[in-house]
mmCIF file of C-alpha atoms in Angstrom:
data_model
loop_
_atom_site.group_PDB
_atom_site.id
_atom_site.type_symbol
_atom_site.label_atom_id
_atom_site.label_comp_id
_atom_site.label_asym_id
_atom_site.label_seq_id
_atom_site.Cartn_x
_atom_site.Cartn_y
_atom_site.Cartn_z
ATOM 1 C CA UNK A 1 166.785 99.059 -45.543
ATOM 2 C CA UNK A 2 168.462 98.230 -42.091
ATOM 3 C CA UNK A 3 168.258 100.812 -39.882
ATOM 4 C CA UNK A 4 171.025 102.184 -37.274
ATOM 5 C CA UNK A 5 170.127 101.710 -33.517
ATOM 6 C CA UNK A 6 168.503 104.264 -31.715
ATOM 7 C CA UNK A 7 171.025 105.815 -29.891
ATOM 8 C CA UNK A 8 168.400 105.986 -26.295
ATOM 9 C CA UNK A 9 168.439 102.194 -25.817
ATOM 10 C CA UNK A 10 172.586 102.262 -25.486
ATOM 11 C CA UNK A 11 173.112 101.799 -21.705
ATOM 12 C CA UNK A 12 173.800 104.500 -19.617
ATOM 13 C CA UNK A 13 177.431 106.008 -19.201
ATOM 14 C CA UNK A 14 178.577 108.821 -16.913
ATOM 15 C CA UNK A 15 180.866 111.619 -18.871
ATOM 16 C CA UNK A 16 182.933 113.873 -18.115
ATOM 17 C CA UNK A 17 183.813 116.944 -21.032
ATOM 18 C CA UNK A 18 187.685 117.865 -21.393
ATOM 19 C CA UNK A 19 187.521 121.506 -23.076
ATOM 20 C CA UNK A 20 184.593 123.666 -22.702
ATOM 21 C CA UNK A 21 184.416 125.021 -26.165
ATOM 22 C CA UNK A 22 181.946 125.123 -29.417
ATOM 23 C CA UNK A 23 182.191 120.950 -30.445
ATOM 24 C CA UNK A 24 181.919 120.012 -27.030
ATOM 25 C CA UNK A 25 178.837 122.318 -26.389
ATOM 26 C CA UNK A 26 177.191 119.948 -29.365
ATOM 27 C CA UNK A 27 178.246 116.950 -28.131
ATOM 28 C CA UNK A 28 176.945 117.853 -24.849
ATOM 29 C CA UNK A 29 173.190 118.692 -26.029
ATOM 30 C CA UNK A 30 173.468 115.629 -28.372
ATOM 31 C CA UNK A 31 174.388 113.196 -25.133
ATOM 32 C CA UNK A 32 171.603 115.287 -23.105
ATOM 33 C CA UNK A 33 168.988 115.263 -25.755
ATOM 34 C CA UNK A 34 169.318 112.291 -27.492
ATOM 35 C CA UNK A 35 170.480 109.139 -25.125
ATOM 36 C CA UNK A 36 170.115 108.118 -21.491
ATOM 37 C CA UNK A 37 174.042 108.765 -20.843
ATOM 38 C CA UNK A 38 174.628 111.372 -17.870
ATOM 39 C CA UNK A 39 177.119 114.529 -18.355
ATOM 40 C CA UNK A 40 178.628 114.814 -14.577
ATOM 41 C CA UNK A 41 181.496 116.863 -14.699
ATOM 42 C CA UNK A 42 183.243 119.676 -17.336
ATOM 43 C CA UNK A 43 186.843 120.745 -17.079
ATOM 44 C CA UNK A 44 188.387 124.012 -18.282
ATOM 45 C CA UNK A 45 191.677 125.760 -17.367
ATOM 46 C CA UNK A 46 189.351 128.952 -17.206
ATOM 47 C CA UNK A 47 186.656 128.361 -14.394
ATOM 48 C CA UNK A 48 184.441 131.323 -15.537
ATOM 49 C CA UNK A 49 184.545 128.937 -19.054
ATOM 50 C CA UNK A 50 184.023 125.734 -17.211
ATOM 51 C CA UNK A 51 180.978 127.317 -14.825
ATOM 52 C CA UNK A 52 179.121 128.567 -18.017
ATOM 53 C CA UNK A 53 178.857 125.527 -19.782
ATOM 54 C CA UNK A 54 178.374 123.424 -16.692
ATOM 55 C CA UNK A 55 175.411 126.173 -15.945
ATOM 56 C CA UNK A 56 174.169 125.834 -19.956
ATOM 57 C CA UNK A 57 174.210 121.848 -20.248
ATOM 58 C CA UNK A 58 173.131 121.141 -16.867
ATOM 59 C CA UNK A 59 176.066 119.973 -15.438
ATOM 60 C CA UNK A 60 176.558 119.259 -11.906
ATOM 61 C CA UNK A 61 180.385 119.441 -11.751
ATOM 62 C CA UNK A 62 183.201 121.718 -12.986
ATOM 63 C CA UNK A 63 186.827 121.483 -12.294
ATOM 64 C CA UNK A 64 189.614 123.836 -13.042
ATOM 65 C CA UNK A 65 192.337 121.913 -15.079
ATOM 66 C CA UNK A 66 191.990 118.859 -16.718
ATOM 67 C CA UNK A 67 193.731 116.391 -13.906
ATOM 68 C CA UNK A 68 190.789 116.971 -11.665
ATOM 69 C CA UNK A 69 188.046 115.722 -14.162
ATOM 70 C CA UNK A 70 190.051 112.788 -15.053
ATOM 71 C CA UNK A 71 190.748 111.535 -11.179
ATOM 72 C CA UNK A 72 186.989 112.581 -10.836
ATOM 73 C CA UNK A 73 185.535 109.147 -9.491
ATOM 74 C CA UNK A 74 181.768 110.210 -10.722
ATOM 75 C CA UNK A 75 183.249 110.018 -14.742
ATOM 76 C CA UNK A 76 182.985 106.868 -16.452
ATOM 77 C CA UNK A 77 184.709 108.147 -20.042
ATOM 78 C CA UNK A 78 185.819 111.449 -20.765
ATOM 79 C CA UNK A 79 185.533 112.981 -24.141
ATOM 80 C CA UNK A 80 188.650 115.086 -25.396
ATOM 81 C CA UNK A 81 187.403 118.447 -27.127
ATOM 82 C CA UNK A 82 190.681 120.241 -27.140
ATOM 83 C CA UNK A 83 192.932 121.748 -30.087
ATOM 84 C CA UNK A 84 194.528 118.786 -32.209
ATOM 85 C CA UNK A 85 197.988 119.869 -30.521
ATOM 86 C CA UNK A 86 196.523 118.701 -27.194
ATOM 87 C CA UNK A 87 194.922 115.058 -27.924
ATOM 88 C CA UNK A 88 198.326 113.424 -27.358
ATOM 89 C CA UNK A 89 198.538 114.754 -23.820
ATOM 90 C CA UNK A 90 194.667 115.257 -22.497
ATOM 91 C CA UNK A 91 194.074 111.412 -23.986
ATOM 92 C CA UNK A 92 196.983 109.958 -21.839
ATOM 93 C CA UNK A 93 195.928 111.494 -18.982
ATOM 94 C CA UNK A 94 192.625 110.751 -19.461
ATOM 95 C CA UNK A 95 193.874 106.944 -19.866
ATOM 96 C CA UNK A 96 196.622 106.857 -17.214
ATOM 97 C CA UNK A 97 193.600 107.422 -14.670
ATOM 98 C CA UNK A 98 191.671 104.452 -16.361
ATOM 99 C CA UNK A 99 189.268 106.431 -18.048
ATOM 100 C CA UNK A 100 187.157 105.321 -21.498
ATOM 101 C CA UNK A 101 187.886 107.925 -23.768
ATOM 102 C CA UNK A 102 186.422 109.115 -27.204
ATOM 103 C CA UNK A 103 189.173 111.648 -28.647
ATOM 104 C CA UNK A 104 187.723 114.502 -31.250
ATOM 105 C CA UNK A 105 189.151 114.050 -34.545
ATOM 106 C CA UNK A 106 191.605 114.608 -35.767
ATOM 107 C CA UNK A 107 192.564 112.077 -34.136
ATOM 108 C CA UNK A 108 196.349 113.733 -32.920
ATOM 109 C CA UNK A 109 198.863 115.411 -35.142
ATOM 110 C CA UNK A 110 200.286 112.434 -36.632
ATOM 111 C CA UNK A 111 200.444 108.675 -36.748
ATOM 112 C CA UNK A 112 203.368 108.856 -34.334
ATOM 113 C CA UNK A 113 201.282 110.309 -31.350
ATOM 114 C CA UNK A 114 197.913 107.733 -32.089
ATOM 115 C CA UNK A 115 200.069 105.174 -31.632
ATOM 116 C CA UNK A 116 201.268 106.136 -28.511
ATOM 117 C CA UNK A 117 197.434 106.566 -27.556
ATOM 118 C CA UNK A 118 196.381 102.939 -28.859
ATOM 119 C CA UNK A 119 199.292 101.763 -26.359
ATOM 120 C CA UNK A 120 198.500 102.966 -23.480
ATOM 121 C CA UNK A 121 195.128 101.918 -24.200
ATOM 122 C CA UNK A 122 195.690 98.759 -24.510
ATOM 123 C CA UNK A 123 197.969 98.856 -21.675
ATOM 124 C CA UNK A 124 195.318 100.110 -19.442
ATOM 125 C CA UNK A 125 192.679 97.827 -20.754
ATOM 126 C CA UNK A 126 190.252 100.579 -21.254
ATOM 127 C CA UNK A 127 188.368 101.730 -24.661
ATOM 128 C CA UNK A 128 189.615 104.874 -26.858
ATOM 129 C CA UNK A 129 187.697 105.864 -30.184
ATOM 130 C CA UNK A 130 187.912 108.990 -32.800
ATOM 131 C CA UNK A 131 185.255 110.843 -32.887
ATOM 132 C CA UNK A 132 184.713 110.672 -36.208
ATOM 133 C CA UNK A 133 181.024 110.747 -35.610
ATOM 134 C CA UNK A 134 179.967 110.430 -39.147
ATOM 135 C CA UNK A 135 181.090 106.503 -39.401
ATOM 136 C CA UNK A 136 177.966 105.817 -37.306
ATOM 137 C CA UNK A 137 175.568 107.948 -38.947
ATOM 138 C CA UNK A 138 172.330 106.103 -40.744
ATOM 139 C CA UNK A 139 172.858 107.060 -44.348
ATOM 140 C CA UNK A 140 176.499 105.882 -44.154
ATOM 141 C CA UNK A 141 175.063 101.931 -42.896
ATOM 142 C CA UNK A 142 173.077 102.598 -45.565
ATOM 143 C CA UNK A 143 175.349 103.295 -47.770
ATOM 144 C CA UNK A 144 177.578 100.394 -47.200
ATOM 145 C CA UNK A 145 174.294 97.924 -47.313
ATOM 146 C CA UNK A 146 173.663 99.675 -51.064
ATOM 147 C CA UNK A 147 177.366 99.213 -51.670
ATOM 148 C CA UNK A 148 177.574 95.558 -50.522
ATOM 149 C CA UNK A 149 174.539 94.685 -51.889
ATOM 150 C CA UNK A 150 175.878 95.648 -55.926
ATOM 151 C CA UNK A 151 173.516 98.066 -56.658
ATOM 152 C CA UNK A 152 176.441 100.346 -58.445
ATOM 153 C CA UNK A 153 178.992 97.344 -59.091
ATOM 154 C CA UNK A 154 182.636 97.806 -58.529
ATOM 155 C CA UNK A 155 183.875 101.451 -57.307
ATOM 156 C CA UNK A 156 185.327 103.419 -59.851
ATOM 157 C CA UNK A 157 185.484 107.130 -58.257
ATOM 158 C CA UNK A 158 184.708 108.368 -54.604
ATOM 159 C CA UNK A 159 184.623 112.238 -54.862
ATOM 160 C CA UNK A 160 184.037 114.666 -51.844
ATOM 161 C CA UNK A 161 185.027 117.743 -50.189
ATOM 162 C CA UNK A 162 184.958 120.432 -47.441
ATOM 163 C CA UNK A 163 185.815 123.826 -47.315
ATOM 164 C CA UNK A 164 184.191 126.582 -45.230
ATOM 165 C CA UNK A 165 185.195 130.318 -45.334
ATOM 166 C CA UNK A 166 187.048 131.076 -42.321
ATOM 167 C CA UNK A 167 188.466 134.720 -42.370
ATOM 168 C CA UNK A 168 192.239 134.726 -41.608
ATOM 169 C CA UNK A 169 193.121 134.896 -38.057
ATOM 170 C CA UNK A 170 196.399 134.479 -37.227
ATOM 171 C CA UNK A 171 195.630 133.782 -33.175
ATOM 172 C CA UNK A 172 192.486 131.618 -34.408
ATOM 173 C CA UNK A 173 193.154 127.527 -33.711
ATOM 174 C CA UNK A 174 192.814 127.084 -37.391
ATOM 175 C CA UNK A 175 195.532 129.653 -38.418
ATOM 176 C CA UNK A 176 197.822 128.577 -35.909
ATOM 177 C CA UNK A 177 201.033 126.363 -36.504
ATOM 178 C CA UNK A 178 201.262 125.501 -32.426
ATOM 179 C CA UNK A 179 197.409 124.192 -32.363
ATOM 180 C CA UNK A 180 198.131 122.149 -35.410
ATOM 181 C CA UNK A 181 196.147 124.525 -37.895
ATOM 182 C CA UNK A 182 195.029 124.258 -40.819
ATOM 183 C CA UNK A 183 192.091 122.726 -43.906
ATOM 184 C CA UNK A 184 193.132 119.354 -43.573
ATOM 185 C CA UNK A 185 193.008 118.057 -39.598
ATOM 186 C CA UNK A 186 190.176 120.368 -39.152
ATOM 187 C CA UNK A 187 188.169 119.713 -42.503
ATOM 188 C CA UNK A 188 189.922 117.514 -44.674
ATOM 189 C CA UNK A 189 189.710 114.789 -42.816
ATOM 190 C CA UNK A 190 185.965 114.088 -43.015
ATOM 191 C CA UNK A 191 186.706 113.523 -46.944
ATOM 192 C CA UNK A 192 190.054 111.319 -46.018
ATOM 193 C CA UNK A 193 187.759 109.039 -43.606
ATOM 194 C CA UNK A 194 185.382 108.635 -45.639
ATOM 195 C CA UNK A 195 187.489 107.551 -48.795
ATOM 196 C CA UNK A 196 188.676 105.404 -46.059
ATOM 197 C CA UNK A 197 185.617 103.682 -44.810
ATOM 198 C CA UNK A 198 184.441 103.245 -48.507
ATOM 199 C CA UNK A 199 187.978 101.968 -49.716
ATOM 200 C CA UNK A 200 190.260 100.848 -47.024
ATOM 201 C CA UNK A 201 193.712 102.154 -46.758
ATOM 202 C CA UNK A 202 195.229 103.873 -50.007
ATOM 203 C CA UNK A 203 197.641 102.293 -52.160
ATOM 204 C CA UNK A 204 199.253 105.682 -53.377
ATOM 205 C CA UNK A 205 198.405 109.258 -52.036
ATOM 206 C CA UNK A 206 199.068 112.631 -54.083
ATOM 207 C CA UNK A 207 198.668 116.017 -52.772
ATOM 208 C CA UNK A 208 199.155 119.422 -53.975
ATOM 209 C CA UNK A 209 198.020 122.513 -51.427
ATOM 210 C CA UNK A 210 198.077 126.108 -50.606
ATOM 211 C CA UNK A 211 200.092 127.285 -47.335
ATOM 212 C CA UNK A 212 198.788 130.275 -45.441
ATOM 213 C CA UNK A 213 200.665 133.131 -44.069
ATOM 214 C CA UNK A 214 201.500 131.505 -40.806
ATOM 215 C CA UNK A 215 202.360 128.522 -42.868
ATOM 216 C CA UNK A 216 199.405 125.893 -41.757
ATOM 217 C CA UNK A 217 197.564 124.723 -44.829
ATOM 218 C CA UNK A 218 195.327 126.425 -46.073
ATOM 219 C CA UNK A 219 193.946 124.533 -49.470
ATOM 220 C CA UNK A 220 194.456 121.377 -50.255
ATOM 221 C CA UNK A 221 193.783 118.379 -53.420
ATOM 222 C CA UNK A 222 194.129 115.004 -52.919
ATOM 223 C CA UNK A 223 194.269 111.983 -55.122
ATOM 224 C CA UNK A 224 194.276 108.340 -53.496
ATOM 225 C CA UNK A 225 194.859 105.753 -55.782
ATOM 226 C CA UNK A 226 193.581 102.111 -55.286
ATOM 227 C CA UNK A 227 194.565 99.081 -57.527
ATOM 228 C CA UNK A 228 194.612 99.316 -60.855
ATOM 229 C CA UNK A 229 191.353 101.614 -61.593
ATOM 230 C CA UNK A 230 190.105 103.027 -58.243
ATOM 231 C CA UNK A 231 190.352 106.307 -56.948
ATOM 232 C CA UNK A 232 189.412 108.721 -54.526
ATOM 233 C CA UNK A 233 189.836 112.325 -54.967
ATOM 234 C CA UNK A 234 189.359 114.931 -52.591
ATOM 235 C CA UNK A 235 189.423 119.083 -51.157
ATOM 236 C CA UNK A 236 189.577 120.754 -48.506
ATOM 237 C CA UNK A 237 189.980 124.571 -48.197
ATOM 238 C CA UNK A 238 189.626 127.203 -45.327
ATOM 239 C CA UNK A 239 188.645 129.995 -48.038
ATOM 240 C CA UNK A 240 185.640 129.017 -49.326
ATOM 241 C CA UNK A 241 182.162 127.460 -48.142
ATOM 242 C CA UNK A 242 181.808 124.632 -50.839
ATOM 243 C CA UNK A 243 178.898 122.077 -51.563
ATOM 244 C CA UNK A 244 180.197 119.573 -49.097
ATOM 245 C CA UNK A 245 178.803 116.850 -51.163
ATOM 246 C CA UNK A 246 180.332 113.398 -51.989
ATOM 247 C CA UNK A 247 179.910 110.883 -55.258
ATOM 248 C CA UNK A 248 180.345 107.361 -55.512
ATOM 249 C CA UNK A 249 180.790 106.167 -58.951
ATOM 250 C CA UNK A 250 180.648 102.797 -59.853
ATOM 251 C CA UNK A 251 180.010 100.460 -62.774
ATOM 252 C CA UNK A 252 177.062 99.863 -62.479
ATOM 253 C CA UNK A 253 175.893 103.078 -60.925
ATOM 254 C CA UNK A 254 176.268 105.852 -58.677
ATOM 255 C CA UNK A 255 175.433 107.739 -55.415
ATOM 256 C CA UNK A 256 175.113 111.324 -54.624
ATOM 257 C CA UNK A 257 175.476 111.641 -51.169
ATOM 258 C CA UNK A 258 173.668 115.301 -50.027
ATOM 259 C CA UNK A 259 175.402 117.621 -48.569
ATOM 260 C CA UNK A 260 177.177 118.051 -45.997
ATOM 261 C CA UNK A 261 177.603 114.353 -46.471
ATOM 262 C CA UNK A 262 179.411 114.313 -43.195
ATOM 263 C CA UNK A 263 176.363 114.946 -41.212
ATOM 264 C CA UNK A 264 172.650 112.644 -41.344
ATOM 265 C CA UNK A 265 171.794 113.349 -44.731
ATOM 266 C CA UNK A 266 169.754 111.916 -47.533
ATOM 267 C CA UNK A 267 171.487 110.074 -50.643
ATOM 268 C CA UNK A 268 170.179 109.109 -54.342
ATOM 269 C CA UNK A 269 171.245 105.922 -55.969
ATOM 270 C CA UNK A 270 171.049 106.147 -59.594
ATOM 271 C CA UNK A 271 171.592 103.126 -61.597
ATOM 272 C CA UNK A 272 172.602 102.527 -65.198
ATOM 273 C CA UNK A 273 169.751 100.228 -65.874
ATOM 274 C CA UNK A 274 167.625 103.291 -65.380
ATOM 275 C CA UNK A 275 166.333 102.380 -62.161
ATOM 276 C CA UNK A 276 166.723 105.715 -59.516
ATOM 277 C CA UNK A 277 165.828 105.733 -55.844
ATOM 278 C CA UNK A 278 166.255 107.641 -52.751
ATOM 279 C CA UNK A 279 167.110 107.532 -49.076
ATOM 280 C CA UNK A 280 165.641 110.092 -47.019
ATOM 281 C CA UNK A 281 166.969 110.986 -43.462
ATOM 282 C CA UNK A 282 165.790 112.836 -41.308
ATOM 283 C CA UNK A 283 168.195 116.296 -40.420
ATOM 284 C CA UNK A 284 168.601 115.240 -36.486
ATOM 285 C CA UNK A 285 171.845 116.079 -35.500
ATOM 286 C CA UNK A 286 174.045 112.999 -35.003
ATOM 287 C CA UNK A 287 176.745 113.535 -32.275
ATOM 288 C CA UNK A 288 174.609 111.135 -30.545
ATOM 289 C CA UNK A 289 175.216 107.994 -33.139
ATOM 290 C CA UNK A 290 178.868 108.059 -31.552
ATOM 291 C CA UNK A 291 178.490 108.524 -28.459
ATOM 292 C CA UNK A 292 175.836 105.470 -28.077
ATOM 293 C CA UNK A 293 178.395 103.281 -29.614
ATOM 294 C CA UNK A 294 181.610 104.544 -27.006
ATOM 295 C CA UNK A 295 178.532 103.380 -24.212
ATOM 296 C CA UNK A 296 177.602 99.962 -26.157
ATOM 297 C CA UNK A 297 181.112 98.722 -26.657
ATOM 298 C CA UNK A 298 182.436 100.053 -22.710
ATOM 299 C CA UNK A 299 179.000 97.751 -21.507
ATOM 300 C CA UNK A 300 180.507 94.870 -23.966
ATOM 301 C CA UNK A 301 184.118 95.162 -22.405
ATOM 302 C CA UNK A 302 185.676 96.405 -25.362
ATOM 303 C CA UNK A 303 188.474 98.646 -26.213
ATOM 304 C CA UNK A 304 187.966 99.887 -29.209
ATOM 305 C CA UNK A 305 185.076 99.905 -32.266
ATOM 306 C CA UNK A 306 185.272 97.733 -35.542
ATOM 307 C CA UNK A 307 183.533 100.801 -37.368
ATOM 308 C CA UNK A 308 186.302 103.550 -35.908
ATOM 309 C CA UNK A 309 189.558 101.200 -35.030
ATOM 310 C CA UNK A 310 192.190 101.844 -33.940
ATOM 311 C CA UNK A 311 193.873 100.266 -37.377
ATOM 312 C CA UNK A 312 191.257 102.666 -39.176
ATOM 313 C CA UNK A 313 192.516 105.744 -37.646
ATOM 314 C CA UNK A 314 196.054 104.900 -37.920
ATOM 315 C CA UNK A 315 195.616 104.466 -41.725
ATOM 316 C CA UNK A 316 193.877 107.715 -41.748
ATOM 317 C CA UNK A 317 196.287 109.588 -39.861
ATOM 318 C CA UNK A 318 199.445 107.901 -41.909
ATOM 319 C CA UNK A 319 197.453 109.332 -45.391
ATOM 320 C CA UNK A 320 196.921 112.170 -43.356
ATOM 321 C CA UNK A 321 200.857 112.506 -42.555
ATOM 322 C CA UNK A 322 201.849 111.993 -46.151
ATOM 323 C CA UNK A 323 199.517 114.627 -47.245
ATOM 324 C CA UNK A 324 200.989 117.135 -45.309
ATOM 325 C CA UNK A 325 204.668 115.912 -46.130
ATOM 326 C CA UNK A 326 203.480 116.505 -49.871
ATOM 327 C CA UNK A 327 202.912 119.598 -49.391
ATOM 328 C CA UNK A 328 205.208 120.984 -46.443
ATOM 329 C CA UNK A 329 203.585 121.421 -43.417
ATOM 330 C CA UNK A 330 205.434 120.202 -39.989
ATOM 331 C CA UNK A 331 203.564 121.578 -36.385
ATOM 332 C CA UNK A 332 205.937 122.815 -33.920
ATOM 333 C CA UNK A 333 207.208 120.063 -31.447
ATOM 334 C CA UNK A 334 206.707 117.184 -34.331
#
């Protein structure tokens, strides 16, 4: 089995953090621990925030506001760890000062706003990724080698979800309607990307969800039809912690991906010949995978990844859009 490239032996890249909150304090000990990229410089519109994770990643920089770490000459790329309502904005500024930039997913609100991203991207010449970290994981290039190889014959079924129990908070970012709430952008979209990875773009997408009180989504089923036999169906939900897992059923086996199958996991291939095997990975945390590649593909001169593209996120942020015209939820400003 191939193996994914060690994330240390990506060159060196100098970061800068936009947002100083939970995902960015990950990404920041993944970077730190894990490859020979620098952190230089955090920016927060609180400076108590910003000083506090400068002080608990060993940063040497902090800047209050977000146009300040962006003009910052020291930063090479800057990664985008803001709500999903701010990508849009934080990502063109980031861009307009001719930074790299790796933007968390989702990737914005809708397919509208990535476009406007991919753009001025290419405008600028410089290289923008999702963060949709789990594309560059080892047991999903495994995967696809077990896939491509035949081992389970044509895909029949992908299957996965993600819900985690989140008590209602109407001020929380993933209650709120402004912040572009909700199961799906938050959660959902692992599932969505990685029907998408597995199966391309969808030829037909059904939803049916749940609306909270303050009107975001708050459960939601999806069906995503592909030719004439193929489909994917999915879940997301804020109200319950669920197994995470994933299935890929074909015909002439299947693989049960461990959960969360998001994250470096292990996955059992099951054939219908009899023949059953495993592939066991390690439980390292994998914020790193992603960030290695932003740093390999910058060296290269690139501006954007074949394994996150920016035709790959449009696609997922157009199912993503049709989802949540399915089942009626529109973000303020939209």
């Amino acid at each position: 089995m191939a193996r994914t490239e060690d994330p240390r032996t990506a060159p060196s890249i100098r970061w800068g953090i936009l947002g100083a909150g939970r995902i960015a304090g990950a990404f920041a000990d993944a970077v730190t621990q894990h490859t020979r990229a620098q952190l230089v410089a955090v920016g927060s519109r609180h400076r108590d925030r910003a000083e506090r994770f400068a002080t608990a990643h060993g940063i040497p920089t902090t800047h209050l506001g977000y146009e300040a770490l962006v003009e910052d000459p020291q930063v090479d790329a800057i990664y985008v760890a803001t709500p999903h309502s701010e990508h849009l904005e934080h990502a063109l500024l980031a861009i307009r000062a001719g930074k790299h930039v790796l933007v968390e997913k989702a990737f914005t609100r809708n397919a509208a706003e990535a476009e406007q991203v991919f753009t001025a991207a290419r405008e600028a010449g410089v290289f923008v990724m999702e963060a949709m970290w789990t594309r560059f994981l080892p047991h999903v290039a495994a995967l696809h080698q077990v896939i491509d190889a035949g081992e389970i014959g044509e895909i029949v079924n992908v299957t996965a979800d993600h819900g985690q129990l989140m008590a209602f908070d109407p001020t929380s970012r993933l209650y709120d309607p402004a912040l572009a709430g909700g199961a799906l952008l938050d959660l959902g979209v692992y599932p969505v990307s990685f029907a998408h990875d597995l199966l391309g773009a969808p030829d037909a997408v059904l939803a049916a969800g749940t609306l909270t009180e303050t009107g975001v989504d708050g459960q939601v089923s999806i069906v995503l039809s592909y030719g004439a036999r193929t489909q994917a169906t999915l879940s997301t939900t804020l109200w319950a912690k669920t197994p995470t897992v994933a299935l890929i059923s074909g015909t002439e086996g299947s693989i049960e991906v461990a959960g969360p199958f998001y994250t470096p996991t292990s996955f059992q291939v099951t054939r219908v010949d009899g023949r059953r095997w495993t592939f066991e990975q390690p439980g390292a945390k994998g914020l790193q995978y992603e960030a290695a590649e932003v740093a390999r593909r910058v060296a290269a001169g690139d501006v954007q990844s074949p394994r996150m593209s920016w035709q790959g996120t449009l696609e997922v942020m157009r199912t993503l859009d049709e989802v949540r015209r399915q089942i009626g939820v529109v973000y303020p400003g939209e």
